[in-house]
Amino acid sequence: MCTGNVDNHSSGADKIVVGSYNGMLRIFQPRQKEYNVQDLLLEQSLGEPVLQVAIGRFAPGGSTDFALAILLPRKLVVNAVVEANGATCLQQLYVHSFDRTAANLCYGPFGQHVGAGPRPPVMQDELCVQSMDGCLHFFKQELHTMVRFLPNFLLPGPLLYVPVLQTYITANSQMKVCAYQHHALASSTSEKISDLPANPQASDSAAGGKRVQAAWEANVGEHVLDIKVGRWTNALGPSQVDILVLGEHTLFCVTDSGEIRTQKRLEYNPQTLCPFPRTYDRDGLA
């Protein structure tokens, strides 16, 4: 599920986009407390399981309009949500297919400087898809820009991009939260670690880059269910953020340098988390 002004309506009203594993995509715009059939703007079967949906500035041609990215098992479909003949419909903008089964995605203005403050400049978003075998596919609108493999990979974990840090945050099967800087990924090799020669210097020169390495790792000692970013701690600087990590039994607050700031034991079995900022900027940060 995701929310936003997916159809770029002049009112700026947010819509709710929901995808299901049976392939059904629905877009809602609630207008009152009780449900009304008019709240359902679109209902369409895609014929494949919907793994994730995202609203961002994915439109081609330099446009900063919002578009809807739909992640299916073997392809990424980006659509514009438009109104035709009085009905809301999907207009396909472009499709990326891949030969690996997808797990999840993240998006943002990859590698671009995003200044601190409530009103950063509007930038186009790029997309990153993580596969079930630890491969990261990067897309800049219609272009497939690069492929990178995560080290020490067993199963896919949560994935998000933090624009103010220009860093990707994920978790691995060693119960560690890992951070990878965009410029480090861009300058590293695209080969799997297992496919590289045993000599690091030989592998670097042969592949034209360095092995993918984490900027930092934080050992939380639990399998990570979800990761979000926000400003949870008082007295944070303008360019500082907290990384909220939801484990199987504990909520962790990790600094942007990888240190565990606080942790809170939970007396129930959590599934996901959602921070609620008091004011919003384009990245959902307070």
Coordinates of C-alpha atoms in Angstrom, one line a residue:
M1 CA 0.0 0.0 0.0
C2 CA 1.1 3.6 -0.6
T3 CA -0.5 7.0 -0.5
G4 CA -0.1 10.2 -2.5
N5 CA -1.5 12.5 -5.2
V6 CA -0.9 9.7 -7.8
D7 CA -3.2 11.3 -10.4
N8 CA -1.5 14.8 -10.1
H9 CA -4.9 16.4 -9.3
S10 CA -4.8 20.1 -8.8
S11 CA -6.4 19.8 -5.4
G12 CA -3.4 17.8 -4.2
A13 CA -5.6 15.3 -2.5
D14 CA -3.9 12.0 -1.6
K15 CA -5.2 8.7 -2.8
I16 CA -4.7 5.2 -1.4
V17 CA -3.1 2.6 -3.7
V18 CA -3.4 -1.0 -2.7
G19 CA -2.0 -4.1 -4.5
S20 CA -2.6 -7.7 -3.7
Y21 CA -0.9 -11.0 -4.3
N22 CA -3.9 -12.1 -6.5
G23 CA -3.0 -9.3 -8.9
M24 CA -5.7 -6.9 -8.1
L25 CA -4.8 -3.2 -8.0
R26 CA -7.2 -0.7 -6.4
I27 CA -7.1 3.1 -6.0
F28 CA -9.3 4.8 -3.3
Q29 CA -10.1 8.4 -2.4
P30 CA -12.0 8.4 0.8
R31 CA -14.2 11.4 1.2
Q32 CA -16.1 10.7 4.4
K33 CA -16.0 8.5 7.5
E34 CA -18.1 5.7 6.1
Y35 CA -17.1 3.8 2.9
N36 CA -18.9 4.8 -0.3
V37 CA -18.7 3.0 -3.6
Q38 CA -17.6 6.3 -5.2
D39 CA -14.4 6.2 -3.1
L40 CA -13.1 3.4 -5.4
L41 CA -11.5 5.2 -8.3
L42 CA -9.9 2.2 -10.0
E43 CA -10.1 -1.6 -9.8
Q44 CA -8.0 -3.5 -12.3
S45 CA -6.6 -7.1 -12.4
L46 CA -2.9 -7.2 -13.5
G47 CA -2.8 -11.0 -13.9
E48 CA 0.3 -11.3 -11.7
P49 CA 1.0 -10.9 -7.9
V50 CA 1.7 -7.3 -6.9
L51 CA 4.8 -7.3 -4.7
Q52 CA 5.0 -3.5 -4.0
V53 CA 3.5 -0.2 -5.2
A54 CA 5.2 3.2 -5.0
I55 CA 4.3 6.8 -5.9
G56 CA 7.1 9.0 -7.1
R57 CA 8.4 11.3 -9.8
F58 CA 9.1 8.4 -12.2
A59 CA 7.7 10.0 -15.4
P60 CA 10.0 10.1 -18.4
G61 CA 11.1 13.2 -20.4
G62 CA 12.2 15.2 -17.5
S63 CA 8.7 15.5 -16.1
T64 CA 8.3 15.9 -12.3
D65 CA 4.7 14.6 -12.3
F66 CA 3.9 11.7 -10.0
A67 CA 3.6 8.2 -11.5
L68 CA 2.8 4.8 -10.1
A69 CA 5.4 2.1 -10.0
I70 CA 4.1 -1.5 -9.7
L71 CA 6.6 -4.3 -8.9
L72 CA 5.6 -7.7 -10.3
P73 CA 7.6 -10.9 -9.9
R74 CA 9.6 -10.4 -13.1
K75 CA 9.0 -6.9 -14.2
L76 CA 8.6 -3.3 -13.1
V77 CA 5.7 -1.4 -14.6
V78 CA 5.5 2.4 -14.4
N79 CA 2.1 4.0 -15.1
A80 CA 0.5 7.4 -15.2
V81 CA -2.9 7.5 -13.5
V82 CA -5.1 9.6 -15.8
E83 CA -8.8 10.4 -16.2
A84 CA -10.4 9.4 -19.5
N85 CA -14.1 9.7 -20.3
G86 CA -14.9 10.4 -16.7
A87 CA -13.1 7.3 -15.4
T88 CA -9.7 6.8 -13.8
C89 CA -7.4 4.5 -15.7
L90 CA -3.7 3.5 -16.0
Q91 CA -1.6 4.7 -18.9
Q92 CA 1.6 2.7 -19.2
L93 CA 4.8 4.8 -19.5
Y94 CA 7.5 2.1 -19.6
V95 CA 8.3 -1.4 -18.5
H96 CA 11.5 -3.0 -17.2
S97 CA 11.8 -6.8 -17.3
F98 CA 14.4 -8.8 -15.5
D99 CA 15.4 -12.5 -15.4
R100 CA 15.6 -12.6 -11.6
T101 CA 12.6 -12.9 -9.3
A102 CA 12.0 -9.5 -7.5
A103 CA 11.6 -9.1 -3.8
N104 CA 11.1 -5.3 -3.2
L105 CA 12.1 -1.8 -4.3
C106 CA 13.1 1.6 -3.1
Y107 CA 13.2 4.9 -4.9
G108 CA 14.6 8.5 -4.6
P109 CA 16.8 11.0 -6.3
F110 CA 19.8 8.6 -6.3
G111 CA 23.2 10.3 -5.9
Q112 CA 21.8 13.8 -5.9
H113 CA 22.4 16.3 -3.1
V114 CA 19.2 17.0 -1.2
G115 CA 19.6 19.9 1.1
A116 CA 18.2 19.9 4.6
G117 CA 15.0 21.8 5.4
P118 CA 11.3 21.5 4.8
R119 CA 11.4 22.5 1.1
P120 CA 14.1 20.8 -0.8
P121 CA 14.1 21.2 -4.6
V122 CA 11.9 18.9 -6.7
M123 CA 13.9 16.2 -8.4
Q124 CA 13.1 13.2 -10.5
D125 CA 13.2 9.8 -8.7
E126 CA 15.0 6.7 -9.7
L127 CA 14.1 3.1 -8.8
C128 CA 16.1 0.3 -7.3
V129 CA 14.7 -3.3 -7.3
Q130 CA 16.2 -6.0 -5.1
S131 CA 15.9 -9.6 -6.3
M132 CA 15.5 -12.7 -4.2
D133 CA 19.2 -13.5 -4.8
G134 CA 20.6 -10.2 -3.6
C135 CA 20.9 -8.4 -7.0
L136 CA 20.1 -4.7 -7.1
H137 CA 18.8 -3.3 -10.4
F138 CA 18.9 0.4 -10.8
F139 CA 16.6 2.3 -13.2
K140 CA 16.6 5.9 -14.3
Q141 CA 13.2 6.3 -16.0
E142 CA 13.5 4.2 -19.2
L143 CA 17.2 3.4 -18.7
H144 CA 18.6 0.4 -16.8
T145 CA 21.7 2.1 -15.3
M146 CA 23.6 -0.6 -13.3
V147 CA 23.4 -3.9 -11.5
R148 CA 25.1 -4.6 -8.1
F149 CA 25.2 -7.7 -5.9
L150 CA 25.0 -7.4 -2.1
P151 CA 27.7 -9.2 -0.2
N152 CA 27.0 -11.9 2.5
F153 CA 23.5 -12.4 1.1
L154 CA 21.1 -15.2 1.9
L155 CA 17.6 -13.7 2.0
P156 CA 16.3 -10.3 1.0
G157 CA 15.6 -7.8 3.7
P158 CA 13.8 -4.4 3.9
L159 CA 15.3 -1.8 1.6
L160 CA 15.1 2.0 1.6
Y161 CA 17.0 5.0 0.3
V162 CA 17.8 8.0 2.5
P163 CA 18.2 11.0 0.2
V164 CA 19.9 13.3 2.8
L165 CA 22.6 10.6 3.3
Q166 CA 22.7 9.4 -0.3
T167 CA 22.7 5.9 1.3
Y168 CA 20.7 2.7 0.9
I169 CA 19.7 0.9 4.1
T170 CA 18.9 -2.8 4.3
A171 CA 19.3 -5.8 6.6
N172 CA 20.9 -9.2 6.0
S173 CA 20.5 -12.7 7.4
Q174 CA 23.4 -12.1 9.8
M175 CA 21.0 -9.9 11.8
K176 CA 22.8 -6.8 10.8
V177 CA 21.5 -3.5 9.5
C178 CA 23.8 -2.4 6.6
A179 CA 24.3 0.9 4.8
Y180 CA 25.7 1.3 1.3
Q181 CA 26.5 4.7 -0.1
H182 CA 25.4 5.4 -3.6
H183 CA 28.8 6.6 -4.9
A184 CA 30.4 3.5 -3.5
L185 CA 28.0 1.2 -5.3
A186 CA 28.4 3.2 -8.6
S187 CA 32.2 2.7 -8.5
S188 CA 32.1 -1.0 -7.5
T189 CA 32.0 -4.1 -9.6
S190 CA 28.8 -5.6 -10.9
E191 CA 29.9 -9.2 -10.4
K192 CA 29.0 -11.6 -7.6
I193 CA 31.6 -12.1 -4.9
S194 CA 31.6 -15.8 -5.6
D195 CA 32.4 -15.2 -9.3
L196 CA 35.4 -13.0 -8.6
P197 CA 39.0 -14.2 -8.3
A198 CA 40.3 -14.9 -4.8
N199 CA 42.9 -12.1 -5.1
P200 CA 41.1 -8.8 -4.3
Q201 CA 43.6 -6.7 -6.4
A202 CA 43.1 -9.0 -9.4
S203 CA 39.3 -8.8 -9.1
D204 CA 39.3 -5.0 -8.8
S205 CA 41.4 -4.6 -11.9
A206 CA 39.6 -7.2 -13.9
A207 CA 36.1 -5.9 -13.2
G208 CA 37.0 -2.3 -13.4
G209 CA 35.8 -1.5 -9.9
K210 CA 36.0 -2.5 -6.2
R211 CA 34.0 -5.1 -4.4
V212 CA 30.7 -3.8 -2.8
Q213 CA 31.3 -2.9 0.8
A214 CA 29.0 -1.5 3.5
A215 CA 29.7 2.0 4.8
W216 CA 28.7 0.7 8.2
E217 CA 26.9 -2.3 9.9
A218 CA 24.9 -2.4 13.1
N219 CA 24.4 -5.8 14.7
V220 CA 20.9 -5.8 16.2
G221 CA 20.7 -9.5 17.1
E222 CA 17.3 -10.0 15.6
H223 CA 15.9 -10.6 12.2
V224 CA 14.7 -7.3 10.8
L225 CA 11.1 -6.9 9.8
D226 CA 11.0 -3.3 8.7
I227 CA 13.2 -0.2 8.4
K228 CA 12.0 3.4 8.3
V229 CA 13.7 6.8 8.5
G230 CA 12.6 9.8 10.4
R231 CA 13.6 12.4 13.1
W232 CA 12.6 10.6 16.3
T233 CA 15.3 12.0 18.6
N234 CA 15.2 15.5 20.0
A235 CA 17.9 18.0 19.1
L236 CA 18.9 16.4 15.8
G237 CA 20.8 18.6 13.4
P238 CA 19.2 19.7 10.1
S239 CA 21.1 17.0 8.1
Q240 CA 20.7 14.2 10.7
V241 CA 18.1 11.5 10.7
D242 CA 17.2 8.4 12.8
I243 CA 16.9 5.0 11.3
L244 CA 14.1 3.1 13.0
V245 CA 14.6 -0.7 12.8
L246 CA 11.8 -3.1 13.8
G247 CA 13.1 -6.4 15.0
E248 CA 11.1 -9.5 16.0
H249 CA 10.9 -8.3 19.6
T250 CA 12.6 -4.9 19.7
L251 CA 12.3 -1.5 18.2
F252 CA 15.8 0.0 17.6
C253 CA 16.8 3.6 16.9
V254 CA 20.1 3.6 14.9
T255 CA 22.1 6.8 14.2
D256 CA 23.0 7.7 10.6
S257 CA 26.5 6.5 11.4
G258 CA 25.4 3.0 12.5
E259 CA 25.4 3.3 16.3
I260 CA 22.4 1.9 18.2
R261 CA 21.0 5.0 20.0
T262 CA 18.1 3.5 21.9
Q263 CA 16.1 0.2 21.9
K264 CA 12.7 -0.7 23.3
R265 CA 11.5 -4.2 24.0
L266 CA 8.0 -5.0 22.6
E267 CA 5.5 -7.2 24.4
Y268 CA 3.8 -8.3 21.2
N269 CA 4.7 -9.8 17.8
P270 CA 5.1 -6.8 15.4
Q271 CA 4.7 -6.9 11.7
T272 CA 5.6 -3.4 10.4
L273 CA 6.0 0.2 11.6
C274 CA 5.0 3.6 10.3
P275 CA 6.5 6.8 11.8
F276 CA 4.1 9.8 11.9
P277 CA 6.0 13.1 11.3
R278 CA 4.5 16.3 12.6
T279 CA 5.4 18.2 9.4
Y280 CA 6.2 16.8 6.0
D281 CA 8.8 17.4 3.4
R282 CA 9.2 15.5 0.1
D283 CA 10.9 12.6 1.9
G284 CA 8.4 12.2 4.7
L285 CA 10.8 13.6 7.2
A286 CA 9.8 16.0 10.0

